[in-house]
Coordinates of C-alpha atoms in Angstrom, one line a residue:
X10 CA 10.9 -11.1 -6.3
X11 CA 10.5 -8.3 -3.9
X12 CA 8.1 -8.0 -1.0
X13 CA 4.8 -6.3 -1.6
X14 CA 5.7 -3.4 0.6
X15 CA 8.1 -2.3 -2.1
X16 CA 6.0 -3.6 -4.9
X17 CA 2.7 -2.2 -3.5
X18 CA 4.2 1.2 -4.2
X19 CA 5.5 0.5 -7.6
X20 CA 3.4 -2.5 -8.8
X21 CA 0.4 -0.9 -7.5
X22 CA 1.1 1.7 -10.2
X23 CA 0.2 -1.1 -12.4
X24 CA -3.4 -0.8 -11.5
X25 CA -3.5 2.7 -12.6
X26 CA -1.5 2.9 -15.8
X27 CA -4.7 2.4 -17.5
X28 CA -6.0 3.9 -20.7
X29 CA -9.7 3.2 -21.2
X30 CA -10.5 0.3 -23.6
X31 CA -14.0 -0.8 -23.3
X32 CA -16.6 1.8 -22.2
X33 CA -17.9 4.3 -24.7
X34 CA -17.2 8.0 -24.1
X35 CA -20.9 8.6 -24.2
X36 CA -21.3 6.5 -21.1
X37 CA -18.6 7.8 -18.7
X38 CA -17.6 5.7 -15.7
X39 CA -16.3 7.9 -12.8
X40 CA -14.4 4.9 -11.3
X41 CA -12.7 4.1 -14.6
X42 CA -11.9 7.7 -15.2
X43 CA -10.4 8.0 -11.7
X44 CA -8.2 5.0 -12.4
X45 CA -7.2 6.4 -15.8
X46 CA -6.0 9.6 -14.2
X47 CA -3.8 7.7 -11.8
X48 CA -2.6 5.5 -14.6
X49 CA -1.7 8.4 -16.7
X50 CA 0.2 10.0 -13.8
X51 CA 2.1 6.8 -13.3
X52 CA 3.2 6.5 -16.9
X53 CA 4.3 10.1 -16.8
X54 CA 6.3 9.3 -13.7
X55 CA 8.5 7.0 -15.7
X56 CA 6.8 3.7 -16.8
X57 CA 7.4 2.5 -20.3
X58 CA 4.0 0.8 -20.5
X59 CA 1.2 -0.6 -18.3
X60 CA -1.8 -2.9 -18.4
X61 CA -4.4 -3.4 -15.7
X62 CA -7.6 -5.3 -15.0
X63 CA -10.0 -4.0 -12.4
X64 CA -13.1 -5.7 -11.1
X65 CA -15.6 -4.3 -8.7
X66 CA -19.0 -5.8 -7.8
X67 CA -19.2 -7.8 -11.0
X68 CA -18.1 -5.0 -13.4
X69 CA -14.8 -5.4 -15.0
X70 CA -12.6 -3.3 -17.3
X71 CA -9.1 -3.4 -18.7
X72 CA -6.9 -0.5 -19.4
X73 CA -3.5 0.3 -20.7
X74 CA -1.0 3.2 -21.2
X75 CA 2.4 3.7 -22.6
X76 CA 4.0 1.6 -25.3
X77 CA 4.9 -2.0 -25.8
X78 CA 8.4 -1.1 -27.0
X79 CA 10.3 2.1 -26.5
X80 CA 11.0 3.9 -29.8
X81 CA 7.7 2.7 -31.3
X82 CA 4.0 3.7 -31.0
X83 CA 2.8 0.1 -30.5
X84 CA 0.4 0.1 -27.6
X85 CA 0.8 -2.4 -24.7
X86 CA -1.1 -5.5 -25.8
X87 CA -4.4 -5.9 -24.0
X88 CA -3.9 -8.9 -21.7
X89 CA -0.4 -9.4 -22.9
X90 CA 2.0 -11.7 -21.1
X91 CA 4.5 -10.5 -18.5
X92 CA 6.9 -11.9 -15.9
X93 CA 4.9 -11.9 -12.6
X94 CA 7.9 -12.1 -10.2
X95 CA 7.0 -12.9 -6.6
X96 CA 3.3 -13.6 -7.4
X97 CA 4.9 -17.0 -8.2
X98 CA 5.1 -17.4 -4.4
X99 CA 1.3 -17.5 -4.1
X100 CA 1.1 -20.4 -6.6
X101 CA 3.9 -22.3 -4.9
X102 CA 2.2 -21.7 -1.5
X103 CA -1.0 -23.3 -2.8
X104 CA 0.8 -26.4 -4.0
X105 CA 2.6 -26.6 -0.6
X106 CA -0.7 -26.3 1.3
X107 CA -2.3 -28.9 -1.0
X108 CA 0.5 -31.3 0.0
X109 CA -0.2 -30.5 3.6
X110 CA -3.9 -31.4 3.2
X111 CA -2.8 -34.7 1.6
X112 CA -0.8 -35.6 4.6
X113 CA 2.5 -35.5 2.7
X114 CA 3.8 -32.4 4.5
X115 CA 3.4 -30.8 7.9
X116 CA 3.3 -27.1 8.2
X117 CA 4.9 -27.2 11.6
X118 CA 7.3 -30.0 10.8
X119 CA 11.0 -29.2 10.5
X120 CA 12.5 -28.9 7.0
X121 CA 15.1 -31.5 8.0
X122 CA 12.4 -34.2 8.1
X123 CA 12.0 -33.9 4.3
X124 CA 15.3 -32.5 3.2
X125 CA 17.8 -33.8 5.7
X126 CA 21.2 -32.0 5.7
X127 CA 20.1 -29.2 3.4
X128 CA 19.9 -26.4 6.1
X129 CA 22.3 -26.2 9.0
X130 CA 19.3 -25.0 11.0
X131 CA 16.8 -27.4 9.3
X132 CA 15.7 -29.0 12.6
X133 CA 14.4 -25.6 13.8
X134 CA 13.1 -24.1 10.6
X135 CA 9.6 -25.3 9.8
X136 CA 7.6 -25.3 6.5
X137 CA 5.5 -22.5 8.0
X138 CA 8.6 -20.4 8.7
X139 CA 9.4 -20.7 5.0
X140 CA 6.0 -19.6 3.7
X141 CA 5.8 -16.9 6.3
X142 CA 9.3 -15.5 5.9
X143 CA 10.2 -16.1 9.5
X144 CA 13.0 -18.5 9.0
X145 CA 15.9 -16.0 9.3
X146 CA 17.5 -17.4 6.1
X147 CA 19.8 -15.1 4.2
X148 CA 18.2 -13.7 1.0
X149 CA 20.1 -15.3 -1.9
X150 CA 19.1 -12.6 -4.4
X151 CA 21.2 -10.2 -2.4
X152 CA 24.2 -12.1 -3.7
X153 CA 23.2 -12.1 -7.4
X154 CA 24.7 -9.4 -9.7
X155 CA 23.4 -6.0 -8.6
X156 CA 25.3 -3.9 -11.1
X157 CA 23.1 -3.4 -14.2
X158 CA 26.0 -3.9 -16.6
X159 CA 27.0 -7.2 -14.9
X160 CA 23.4 -8.4 -14.8
X161 CA 23.0 -7.7 -18.5
X162 CA 26.2 -9.7 -19.3
X163 CA 25.1 -12.7 -17.1
X164 CA 21.4 -12.7 -17.5
X165 CA 21.3 -15.9 -19.6
X166 CA 23.2 -18.0 -17.1
X167 CA 21.5 -21.1 -15.5
X168 CA 21.2 -21.1 -11.8
X169 CA 20.6 -24.2 -9.7
X170 CA 18.1 -23.8 -6.8
X171 CA 20.1 -26.3 -4.8
X172 CA 23.3 -24.4 -5.2
X173 CA 21.7 -21.1 -4.4
X174 CA 20.1 -22.5 -1.3
X175 CA 23.3 -24.0 -0.1
X176 CA 25.2 -20.8 -0.6
X177 CA 22.5 -18.8 1.4
X178 CA 22.3 -21.4 4.1
X179 CA 26.0 -21.2 4.7
X180 CA 25.6 -17.7 6.0
X181 CA 24.4 -17.0 9.6
X182 CA 20.7 -16.7 10.3
X183 CA 19.6 -13.1 10.3
X184 CA 17.7 -13.8 13.6
X185 CA 16.6 -16.8 15.7
X186 CA 14.1 -18.9 13.8
X187 CA 10.5 -17.7 14.2
X188 CA 11.3 -14.5 16.1
X189 CA 11.0 -12.0 13.3
X190 CA 9.6 -11.5 9.7
X191 CA 12.2 -10.8 7.0
X192 CA 11.4 -11.3 3.4
X193 CA 13.8 -13.8 1.8
X194 CA 13.5 -15.4 -1.6
X195 CA 15.6 -18.3 -0.3
X196 CA 12.5 -19.5 1.6
X197 CA 10.7 -20.3 -1.6
X198 CA 13.7 -22.0 -3.2
X199 CA 13.6 -24.4 -0.2
X200 CA 9.8 -24.8 -0.8
X201 CA 10.7 -25.6 -4.4
X202 CA 13.0 -28.4 -3.3
X203 CA 10.4 -29.7 -0.9
X204 CA 7.8 -29.9 -3.6
X205 CA 10.2 -31.7 -5.9
X206 CA 11.2 -34.1 -3.2
X207 CA 7.6 -35.0 -2.2
X208 CA 6.1 -35.1 -5.7
X209 CA 9.0 -36.7 -7.6
X210 CA 8.7 -34.1 -10.3
X211 CA 9.7 -30.5 -11.0
X212 CA 7.9 -27.7 -9.1
X213 CA 6.8 -26.3 -12.5
X214 CA 5.1 -29.7 -13.3
X215 CA 3.4 -29.7 -9.9
X216 CA 2.1 -26.1 -10.4
X217 CA 0.9 -27.1 -13.9
X218 CA -0.9 -30.2 -12.8
X219 CA -2.4 -28.8 -9.7
X220 CA -3.3 -25.3 -10.7
X221 CA -2.8 -24.3 -14.3
X222 CA -4.5 -27.3 -15.9
X223 CA -7.6 -27.4 -13.6
X224 CA -8.2 -23.7 -14.0
X225 CA -7.3 -23.7 -17.7
X226 CA -4.7 -21.0 -17.3
X227 CA -3.4 -21.4 -20.8
X228 CA -1.3 -18.2 -20.9
X229 CA 0.5 -18.9 -17.6
X230 CA 3.7 -20.9 -17.3
X231 CA 6.9 -21.4 -15.3
X232 CA 9.4 -21.4 -18.2
X233 CA 12.4 -23.2 -16.6
X234 CA 15.5 -22.1 -18.6
X235 CA 13.5 -20.7 -21.5
X236 CA 14.6 -17.0 -21.7
X237 CA 11.7 -15.8 -23.9
X238 CA 8.2 -14.6 -23.3
X239 CA 6.1 -16.2 -25.9
X240 CA 3.0 -14.5 -27.3
X241 CA 2.0 -10.8 -27.2
X242 CA 3.9 -8.9 -24.5
X243 CA 5.4 -5.6 -23.7
X244 CA 9.1 -5.2 -23.5
X245 CA 10.7 -4.8 -20.0
X246 CA 13.7 -2.4 -19.4
X247 CA 16.5 -1.9 -17.0
X248 CA 18.4 1.3 -16.7
X249 CA 22.1 0.8 -17.7
X250 CA 24.4 3.8 -17.6
X251 CA 21.4 6.1 -17.7
X252 CA 19.7 4.4 -20.7
X253 CA 16.9 1.8 -20.8
X254 CA 18.2 -1.6 -21.9
X255 CA 15.8 -4.3 -23.0
X256 CA 15.8 -7.2 -20.5
X257 CA 12.7 -9.0 -21.8
X258 CA 14.8 -12.1 -22.5
X259 CA 16.5 -13.6 -19.5
X260 CA 17.0 -17.0 -17.9
X261 CA 14.5 -17.1 -15.1
X262 CA 16.1 -20.1 -13.4
X263 CA 17.7 -17.8 -10.8
X264 CA 14.2 -16.8 -9.7
X265 CA 12.8 -20.4 -9.6
X266 CA 9.8 -20.9 -7.3
X267 CA 10.5 -17.4 -5.8
X268 CA 9.6 -15.5 -9.0
X269 CA 10.0 -17.2 -12.4
X270 CA 6.4 -17.4 -13.7
X271 CA 4.8 -15.7 -16.6
X272 CA 1.1 -14.9 -16.9
X273 CA -1.6 -12.4 -18.0
X274 CA -4.0 -10.3 -16.0
X275 CA -6.9 -12.5 -17.1
X276 CA -5.2 -15.7 -15.9
X277 CA -4.1 -14.1 -12.6
X278 CA -7.7 -12.9 -12.1
X279 CA -9.0 -16.4 -12.7
X280 CA -6.4 -17.8 -10.2
X281 CA -7.2 -15.2 -7.6
X282 CA -10.9 -15.7 -7.9
X283 CA -10.5 -19.5 -7.3
X284 CA -8.1 -18.9 -4.4
X285 CA -10.4 -16.4 -2.6
X286 CA -13.4 -18.6 -3.2
X287 CA -11.7 -21.6 -1.5
X288 CA -11.7 -23.7 -4.7
X289 CA -8.0 -24.5 -4.5
X290 CA -7.5 -25.4 -0.8
X291 CA -9.3 -27.4 1.9
X292 CA -10.9 -25.2 4.6
X293 CA -8.2 -25.9 7.1
X294 CA -5.4 -24.8 4.7
X295 CA -7.5 -21.9 3.5
X296 CA -7.6 -20.6 7.0
X297 CA -3.8 -21.0 7.4
X298 CA -3.3 -19.0 4.2
X299 CA -4.4 -15.7 5.7
X300 CA -3.5 -16.3 9.3
X301 CA -1.5 -13.4 10.8
X302 CA 0.7 -13.5 13.9
X303 CA 2.4 -11.2 16.3
X304 CA 5.7 -12.1 14.6
X305 CA 4.3 -11.7 11.1
X306 CA 1.4 -9.2 11.3
X307 CA 1.6 -8.2 7.7
X308 CA 2.2 -11.4 5.9
X309 CA 0.3 -14.7 5.9
X310 CA 1.5 -17.7 4.0
X311 CA 2.6 -16.6 0.5
X312 CA 0.0 -13.9 0.6
X313 CA -0.3 -10.4 2.2
X314 CA -3.1 -8.0 3.3
X315 CA -3.0 -4.5 2.0
X316 CA -5.3 -1.9 3.7
X317 CA -7.1 0.8 1.7
X318 CA -8.6 4.2 2.6
X319 CA -12.2 2.8 2.4
X320 CA -11.5 0.2 5.0
X321 CA -11.4 -2.7 2.6
X322 CA -8.4 -5.0 3.0
X323 CA -7.3 -6.7 -0.2
X324 CA -5.1 -9.8 -0.2
X325 CA -2.5 -10.9 -2.7
X326 CA 1.1 -10.3 -3.7
X327 CA 3.2 -8.1 -5.8
X328 CA 6.2 -9.0 -7.9
X329 CA 9.4 -7.5 -9.2
X330 CA 11.9 -9.0 -11.6
X331 CA 14.2 -7.0 -13.9
X332 CA 12.0 -5.2 -16.5
X333 CA 8.7 -6.0 -14.9
X334 CA 6.6 -5.1 -11.9
X335 CA 3.3 -6.8 -11.1
X336 CA 0.3 -6.8 -8.7
X337 CA -2.5 -9.2 -7.9
X338 CA -4.9 -8.2 -5.1
X339 CA -8.5 -9.0 -4.2
X340 CA -10.9 -8.5 -1.3
X341 CA -11.7 -11.5 0.9
X342 CA -15.1 -11.9 -0.7
X343 CA -13.6 -11.6 -4.2
X344 CA -15.9 -8.7 -5.2
X345 CA -13.0 -6.3 -5.7
X346 CA -9.9 -7.3 -7.6
X347 CA -7.1 -5.9 -9.6
X348 CA -4.2 -7.3 -11.5
X349 CA -1.6 -5.5 -13.5
X350 CA 1.8 -5.2 -14.9
X351 CA 4.1 -2.3 -15.6
X352 CA 7.2 -2.3 -17.7
X353 CA 9.8 -0.2 -16.1
X354 CA 11.5 2.7 -17.9
X355 CA 12.9 5.2 -15.5
X356 CA 12.0 5.8 -11.8
X357 CA 8.4 5.6 -10.7
X358 CA 6.8 7.7 -7.9
X359 CA 5.9 5.2 -5.1
X360 CA 3.0 7.4 -3.9
X361 CA 1.4 7.2 -7.3
X362 CA 1.4 3.4 -7.0
X363 CA -0.2 3.5 -3.6
X364 CA -2.9 5.7 -5.0
X365 CA -3.5 3.4 -7.9
X366 CA -4.4 0.5 -5.7
X367 CA -6.6 2.7 -3.5
X368 CA -8.4 4.2 -6.5
X369 CA -9.0 0.8 -8.1
X370 CA -10.4 -0.7 -4.9
X371 CA -12.2 2.2 -3.4
X372 CA -13.1 4.3 -6.4

């Protein structure tokens, strides 16, 4: 549930942790080989395992490196499932903007209009402020267990979005509403409560009905309190007292609409293609998605631009949740895309991650 500035360095490593899996050695592909070199370097830097999907101008390949489970030789499953962390925010933003197009929600309306009494500053904080991270709301995840041992002991506890928001909102704003950008997961728990209020159903049901079913994303889910990743997947790890501890199973309710979803690179790619092509949003809302401002020059609404060395800007999001880092990025025309997941082992070199994205996009 971390911002892409952090994740772009680490998650981006996702895109490179690739071991060729589809082009014969007799027909070398310089682009793929370059990605492979970066991926191998990222794994050597400390990742337990990695999978990546890269598309450029109609040509696609998948790659992997490392192992699915430490202590074994099992390879990371091709297109295995993983926790996507803050990529969840892009799904939630789409639902929110769809509600805007339907006239059920106003981007520049105060949160208090829909959720009266929830936020002390709800009359000043707008829906746009939430999706843009310019609300000034305290980041609730800063108050969750930070010590690895404590996290391991409490990782199956249920967390209520309403209680988490109330606790965060009780703290002073970090800055006057709309004057700065500061990444806060609390914004998207408020968006979760908005969706549930306006649709009369859970945010997970809304995402399922409006995105997952129409796009046939059968390997994507928002699991609620279910702690398990079903289907093929690589194990995720957290360093506890200097040793990797398996954190694949955890209650994702604490992440909620800020980062609870599970997906695959194939499903994320299908979602990203539809989003970039304007198939999920009306034109007015599509324009709002990527609108940058002086206050928030590096983050639109639930999506972020990432520059590359070849001058191509890719849009998307990164994600981080204990055990997993993820990335989903694509050029505005959709011709260059990458999605990936890395399961953390030890520390990763941030520069290797940056180079991964750059290599995947620019070759």
